[in-house]
Short mmCIF file of C-alpha atoms in Angstrom, two decimals:
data_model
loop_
_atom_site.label_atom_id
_atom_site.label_comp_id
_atom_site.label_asym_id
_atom_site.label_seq_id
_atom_site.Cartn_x
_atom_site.Cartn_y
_atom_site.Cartn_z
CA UNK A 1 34.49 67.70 28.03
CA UNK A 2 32.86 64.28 27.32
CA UNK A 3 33.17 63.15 31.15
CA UNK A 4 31.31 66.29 31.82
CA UNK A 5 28.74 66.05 29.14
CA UNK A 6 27.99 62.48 29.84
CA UNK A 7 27.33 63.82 34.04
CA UNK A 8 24.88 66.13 32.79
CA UNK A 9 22.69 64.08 30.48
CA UNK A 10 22.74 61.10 33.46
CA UNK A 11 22.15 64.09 35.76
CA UNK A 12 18.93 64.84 33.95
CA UNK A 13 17.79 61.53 33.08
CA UNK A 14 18.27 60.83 37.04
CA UNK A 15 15.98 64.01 37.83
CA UNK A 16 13.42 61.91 38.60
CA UNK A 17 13.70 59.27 41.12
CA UNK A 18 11.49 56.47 39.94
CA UNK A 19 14.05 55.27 37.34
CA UNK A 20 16.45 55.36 40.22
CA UNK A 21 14.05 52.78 42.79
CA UNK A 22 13.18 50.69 39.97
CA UNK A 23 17.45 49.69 39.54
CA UNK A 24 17.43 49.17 43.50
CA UNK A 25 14.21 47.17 43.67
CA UNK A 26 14.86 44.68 40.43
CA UNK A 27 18.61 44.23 41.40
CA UNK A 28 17.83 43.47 44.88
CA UNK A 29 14.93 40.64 43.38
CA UNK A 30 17.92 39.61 41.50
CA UNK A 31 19.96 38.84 44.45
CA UNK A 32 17.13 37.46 46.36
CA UNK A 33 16.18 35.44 42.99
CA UNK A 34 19.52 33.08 43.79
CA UNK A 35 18.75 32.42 46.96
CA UNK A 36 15.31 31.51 46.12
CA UNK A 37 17.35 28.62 43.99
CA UNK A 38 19.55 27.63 46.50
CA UNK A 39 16.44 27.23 48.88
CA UNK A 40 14.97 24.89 46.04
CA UNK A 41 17.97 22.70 45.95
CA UNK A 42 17.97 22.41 49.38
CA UNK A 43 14.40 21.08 49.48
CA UNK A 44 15.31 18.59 46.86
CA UNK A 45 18.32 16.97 47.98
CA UNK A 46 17.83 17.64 51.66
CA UNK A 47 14.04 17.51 52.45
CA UNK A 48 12.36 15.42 49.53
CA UNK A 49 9.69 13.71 50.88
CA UNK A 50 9.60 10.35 49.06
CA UNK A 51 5.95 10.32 48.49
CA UNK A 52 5.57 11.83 44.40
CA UNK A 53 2.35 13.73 45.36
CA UNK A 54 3.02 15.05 48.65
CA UNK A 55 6.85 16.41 46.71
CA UNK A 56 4.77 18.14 44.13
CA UNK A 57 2.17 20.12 46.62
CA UNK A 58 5.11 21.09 48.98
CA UNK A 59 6.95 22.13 45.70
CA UNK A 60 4.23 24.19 44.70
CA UNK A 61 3.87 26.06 47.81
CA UNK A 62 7.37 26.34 48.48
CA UNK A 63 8.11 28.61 44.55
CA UNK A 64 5.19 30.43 46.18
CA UNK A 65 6.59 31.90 48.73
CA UNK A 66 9.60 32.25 47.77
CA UNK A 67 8.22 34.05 44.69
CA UNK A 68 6.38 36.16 47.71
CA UNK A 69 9.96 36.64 49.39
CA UNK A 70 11.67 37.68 46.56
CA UNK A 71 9.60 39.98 45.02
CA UNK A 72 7.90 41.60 48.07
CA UNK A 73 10.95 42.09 50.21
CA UNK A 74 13.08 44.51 48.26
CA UNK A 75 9.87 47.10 48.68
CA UNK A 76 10.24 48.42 52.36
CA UNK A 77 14.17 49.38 51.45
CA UNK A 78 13.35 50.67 48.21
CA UNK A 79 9.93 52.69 49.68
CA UNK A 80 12.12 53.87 52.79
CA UNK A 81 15.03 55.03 50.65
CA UNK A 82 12.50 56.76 47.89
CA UNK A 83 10.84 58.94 51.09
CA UNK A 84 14.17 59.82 52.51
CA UNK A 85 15.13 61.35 48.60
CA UNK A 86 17.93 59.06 48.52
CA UNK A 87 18.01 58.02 44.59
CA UNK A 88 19.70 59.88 42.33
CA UNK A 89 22.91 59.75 40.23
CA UNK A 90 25.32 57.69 40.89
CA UNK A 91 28.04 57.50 38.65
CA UNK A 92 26.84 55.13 35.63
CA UNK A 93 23.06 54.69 36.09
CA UNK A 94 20.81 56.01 38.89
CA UNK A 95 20.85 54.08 41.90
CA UNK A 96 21.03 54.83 45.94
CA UNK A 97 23.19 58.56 45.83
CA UNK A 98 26.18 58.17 47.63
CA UNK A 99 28.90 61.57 48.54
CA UNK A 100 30.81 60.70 52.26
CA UNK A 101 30.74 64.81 52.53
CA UNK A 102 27.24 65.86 51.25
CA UNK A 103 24.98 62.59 51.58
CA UNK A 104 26.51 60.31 54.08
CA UNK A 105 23.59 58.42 54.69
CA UNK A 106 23.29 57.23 51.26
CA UNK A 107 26.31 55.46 51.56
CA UNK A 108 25.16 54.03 54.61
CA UNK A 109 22.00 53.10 53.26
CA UNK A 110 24.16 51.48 50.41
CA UNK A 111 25.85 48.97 52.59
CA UNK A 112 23.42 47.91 54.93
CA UNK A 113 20.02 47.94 52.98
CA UNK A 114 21.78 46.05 50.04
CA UNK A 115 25.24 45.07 50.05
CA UNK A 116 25.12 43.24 53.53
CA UNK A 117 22.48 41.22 52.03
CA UNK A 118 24.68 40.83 49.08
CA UNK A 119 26.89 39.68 50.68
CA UNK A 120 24.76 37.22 53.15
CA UNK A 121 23.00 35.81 49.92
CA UNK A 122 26.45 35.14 48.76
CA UNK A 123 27.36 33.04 51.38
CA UNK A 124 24.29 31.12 51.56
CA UNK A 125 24.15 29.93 47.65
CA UNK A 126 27.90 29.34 48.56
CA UNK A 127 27.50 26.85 51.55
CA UNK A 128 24.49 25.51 49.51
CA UNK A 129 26.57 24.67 46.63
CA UNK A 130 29.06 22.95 49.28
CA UNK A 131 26.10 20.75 51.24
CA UNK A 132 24.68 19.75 47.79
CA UNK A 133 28.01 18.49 46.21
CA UNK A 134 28.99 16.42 49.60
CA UNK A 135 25.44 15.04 49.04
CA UNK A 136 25.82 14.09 45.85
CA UNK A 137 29.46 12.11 46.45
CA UNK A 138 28.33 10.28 49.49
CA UNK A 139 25.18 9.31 47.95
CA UNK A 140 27.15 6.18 46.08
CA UNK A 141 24.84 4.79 43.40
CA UNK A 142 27.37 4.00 41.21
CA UNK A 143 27.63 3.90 37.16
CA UNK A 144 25.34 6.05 35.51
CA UNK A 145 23.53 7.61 38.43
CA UNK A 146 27.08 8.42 40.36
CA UNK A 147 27.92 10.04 36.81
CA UNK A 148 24.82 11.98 36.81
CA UNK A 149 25.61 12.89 39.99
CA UNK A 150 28.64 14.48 39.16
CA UNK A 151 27.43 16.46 36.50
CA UNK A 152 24.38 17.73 38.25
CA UNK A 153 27.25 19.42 41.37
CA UNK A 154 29.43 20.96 38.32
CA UNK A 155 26.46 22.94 36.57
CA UNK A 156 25.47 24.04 40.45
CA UNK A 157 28.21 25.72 40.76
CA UNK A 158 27.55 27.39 37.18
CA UNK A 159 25.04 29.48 39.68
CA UNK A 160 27.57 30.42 42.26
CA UNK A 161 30.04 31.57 39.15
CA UNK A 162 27.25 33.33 37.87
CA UNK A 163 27.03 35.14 41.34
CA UNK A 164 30.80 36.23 41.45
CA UNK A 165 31.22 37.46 37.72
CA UNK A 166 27.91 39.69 38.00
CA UNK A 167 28.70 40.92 41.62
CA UNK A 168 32.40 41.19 42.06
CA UNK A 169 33.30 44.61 40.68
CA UNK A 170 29.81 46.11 41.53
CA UNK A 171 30.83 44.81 45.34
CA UNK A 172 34.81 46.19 45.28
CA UNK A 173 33.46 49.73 42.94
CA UNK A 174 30.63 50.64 45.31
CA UNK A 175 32.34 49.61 48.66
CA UNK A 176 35.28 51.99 47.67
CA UNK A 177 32.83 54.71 46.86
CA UNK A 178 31.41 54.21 49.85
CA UNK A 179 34.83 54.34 52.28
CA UNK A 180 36.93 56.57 50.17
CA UNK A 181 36.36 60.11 49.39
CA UNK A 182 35.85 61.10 45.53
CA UNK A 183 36.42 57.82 44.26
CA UNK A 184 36.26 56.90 40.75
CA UNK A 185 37.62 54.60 38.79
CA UNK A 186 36.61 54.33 35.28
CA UNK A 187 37.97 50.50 34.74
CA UNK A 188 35.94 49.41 37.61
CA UNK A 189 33.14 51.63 36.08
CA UNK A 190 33.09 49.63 33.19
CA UNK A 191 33.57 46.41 34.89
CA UNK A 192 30.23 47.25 36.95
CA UNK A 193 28.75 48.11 33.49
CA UNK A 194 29.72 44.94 31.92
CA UNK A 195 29.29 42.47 34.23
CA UNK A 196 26.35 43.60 36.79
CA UNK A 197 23.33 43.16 34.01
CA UNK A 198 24.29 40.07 32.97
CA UNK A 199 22.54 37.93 35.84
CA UNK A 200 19.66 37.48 34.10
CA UNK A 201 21.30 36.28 31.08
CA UNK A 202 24.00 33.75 32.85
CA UNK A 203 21.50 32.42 34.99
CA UNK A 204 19.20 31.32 32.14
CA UNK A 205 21.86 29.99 30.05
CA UNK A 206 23.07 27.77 33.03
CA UNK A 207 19.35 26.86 33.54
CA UNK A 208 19.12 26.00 29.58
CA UNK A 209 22.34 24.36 29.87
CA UNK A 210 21.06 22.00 33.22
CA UNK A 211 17.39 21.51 32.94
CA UNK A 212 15.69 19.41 29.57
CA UNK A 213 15.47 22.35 27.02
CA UNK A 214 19.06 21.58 26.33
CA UNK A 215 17.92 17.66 25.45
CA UNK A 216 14.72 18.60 23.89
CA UNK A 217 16.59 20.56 21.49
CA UNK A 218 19.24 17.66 20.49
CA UNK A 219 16.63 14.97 20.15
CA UNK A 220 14.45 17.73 17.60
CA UNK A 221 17.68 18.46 15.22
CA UNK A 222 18.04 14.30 15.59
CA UNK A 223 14.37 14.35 14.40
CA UNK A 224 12.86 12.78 17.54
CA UNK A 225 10.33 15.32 19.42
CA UNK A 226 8.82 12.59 22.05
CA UNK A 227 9.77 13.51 25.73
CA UNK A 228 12.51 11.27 27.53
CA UNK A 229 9.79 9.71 29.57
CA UNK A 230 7.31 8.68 26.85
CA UNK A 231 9.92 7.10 24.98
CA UNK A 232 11.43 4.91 27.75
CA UNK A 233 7.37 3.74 28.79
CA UNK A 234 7.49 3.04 24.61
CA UNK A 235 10.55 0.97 24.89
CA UNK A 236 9.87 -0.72 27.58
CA UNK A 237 6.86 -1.82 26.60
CA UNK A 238 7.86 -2.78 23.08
CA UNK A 239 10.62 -5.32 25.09
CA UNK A 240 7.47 -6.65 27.38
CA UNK A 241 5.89 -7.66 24.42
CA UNK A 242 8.36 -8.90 22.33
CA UNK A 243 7.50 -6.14 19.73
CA UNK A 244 9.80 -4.37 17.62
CA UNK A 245 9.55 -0.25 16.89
CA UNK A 246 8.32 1.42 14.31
CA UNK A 247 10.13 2.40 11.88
CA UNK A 248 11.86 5.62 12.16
CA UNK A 249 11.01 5.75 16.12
CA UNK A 250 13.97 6.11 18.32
CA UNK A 251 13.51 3.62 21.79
CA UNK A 252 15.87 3.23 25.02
CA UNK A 253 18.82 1.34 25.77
CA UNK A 254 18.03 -2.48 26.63
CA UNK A 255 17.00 -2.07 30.68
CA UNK A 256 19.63 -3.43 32.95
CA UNK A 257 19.34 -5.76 35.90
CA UNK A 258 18.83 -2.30 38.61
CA UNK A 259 15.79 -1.41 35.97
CA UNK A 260 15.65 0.74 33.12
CA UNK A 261 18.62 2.75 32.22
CA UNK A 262 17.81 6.74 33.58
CA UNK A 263 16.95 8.85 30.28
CA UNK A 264 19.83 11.16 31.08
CA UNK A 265 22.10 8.10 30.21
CA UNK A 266 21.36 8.15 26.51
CA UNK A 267 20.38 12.00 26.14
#
């Protein structure tokens, strides 16, 4: 009785098709969202020019188009799939309708106008991950930059775990729906349900976690709110002029003899 009421009122909340592209269109920027970030890493550690200025104008362009990419791409399959009628119910949310004996194409449409990209985007931001970290261990800088090093290749591959959690039962639930006739499985149902809205969420706690919010927030319950940059230029300059801090100001380590000790060092 409740598995039947609950197909009626997703029936009529799927009678109109919009709410059904708008799932297809944002999940698909989604996916094309972490390839966007493995592209990025790959300009860093690959292609960084060494020049400061010239690395911030490509940088610029480069989150342009792949803003561009991300966002304008997942149109044409969501506009082709919207004229053909193919949006509609599909088991917990409205998405691309798929029935092997009514609506064959959908399921069609399912694989190769999102999961094949799926799955291509997977293996991308995988073999990024795997270029970046053999990067990062041949580059041999030793001390606290190897250490950096290291940590920077284990919160990559936050992004790839990301990747599986939010796309692993989605993948196995819709290929099966796809393949087998009247498939449903209400554990993998609820796995989907669980797991495949969380990307948004994981991927900005593993950002949080990796970027300087994460620092900025320990140095302001420590009581310091100066950047890591402003107060290394402070200390060193302080040491070049024999001066001592003020009082209550938190400076750098002493510099060593390869230069001043990198902020994330004493974060």
């Amino acid at each position: 009785m409740s598995a039947g009421l609950c197909t009626q009122c997703a029936s009529a909340v799927c009678s109109g098709r919009e709410y059904g592209v708008q799932q297809y269109y944002f999940e698909a920027v989604a996916v094309l969202g972490t390839s966007a970030i493995s592209t990025y890493l790959i300009r860093i550690f690959v292609f960084s020019s060494p020049l400061a200025k010239r690395r911030g104008q490509q940088d610029k362009k480069l989150i342009r188009r792949l803003g561009l990419f991300m966002y304008v791409v997942p149109l044409f399959p969501a506009a082709y799939i919207y004229a053909q009628q193919g949006f509609g119910y599909s088991t917990l949310w409205c998405w691309v309708e798929c029935d092997l004996e009514y609506f064959p194409q959908g399921c069609v449409w399912r694989q190769t106008l999102f999961y094949y990209e799926l799955y291509g985007v997977f293996l991308y931001n995988a073999a990024t991950y795997i270029v970046v970290v053999v990067l990062l261990r041949r580059v041999n800088m030793g001390g606290e930059r190897q250490e950096y090093n290291t940590r920077v290749a284990r919160k990559l591959s936050l992004y790839l775990l990301a990747f599986v959690i939010c796309w692993t039962a989605p993948c196995v639930n819709r290929l099966l729906q796809s393949t087998v006739p009247d498939f449903s499985n209400q554990y993998l149902d609820l796995a989907q349900a669980f797991t495949n809205p969380l990307m948004g969420f994981l991927d900005a706690v593993v950002y949080g976690s990796s970027s300087g919010a994460w620092g900025r927030w320990k140095r302001s319950k420590r009581g310091s709110k100066w950047p890591d940059d402003v107060v290394l230029r402070y200390s060193n300059r302080l040491r070049k002029n024999n001066q001592e801090p003020l009082e209550g100001v938190r400076t750098a380590p002493s510099a060593s003899v390869h230069g001043p000790i990198p902020t994330h060092a004493w974060v």
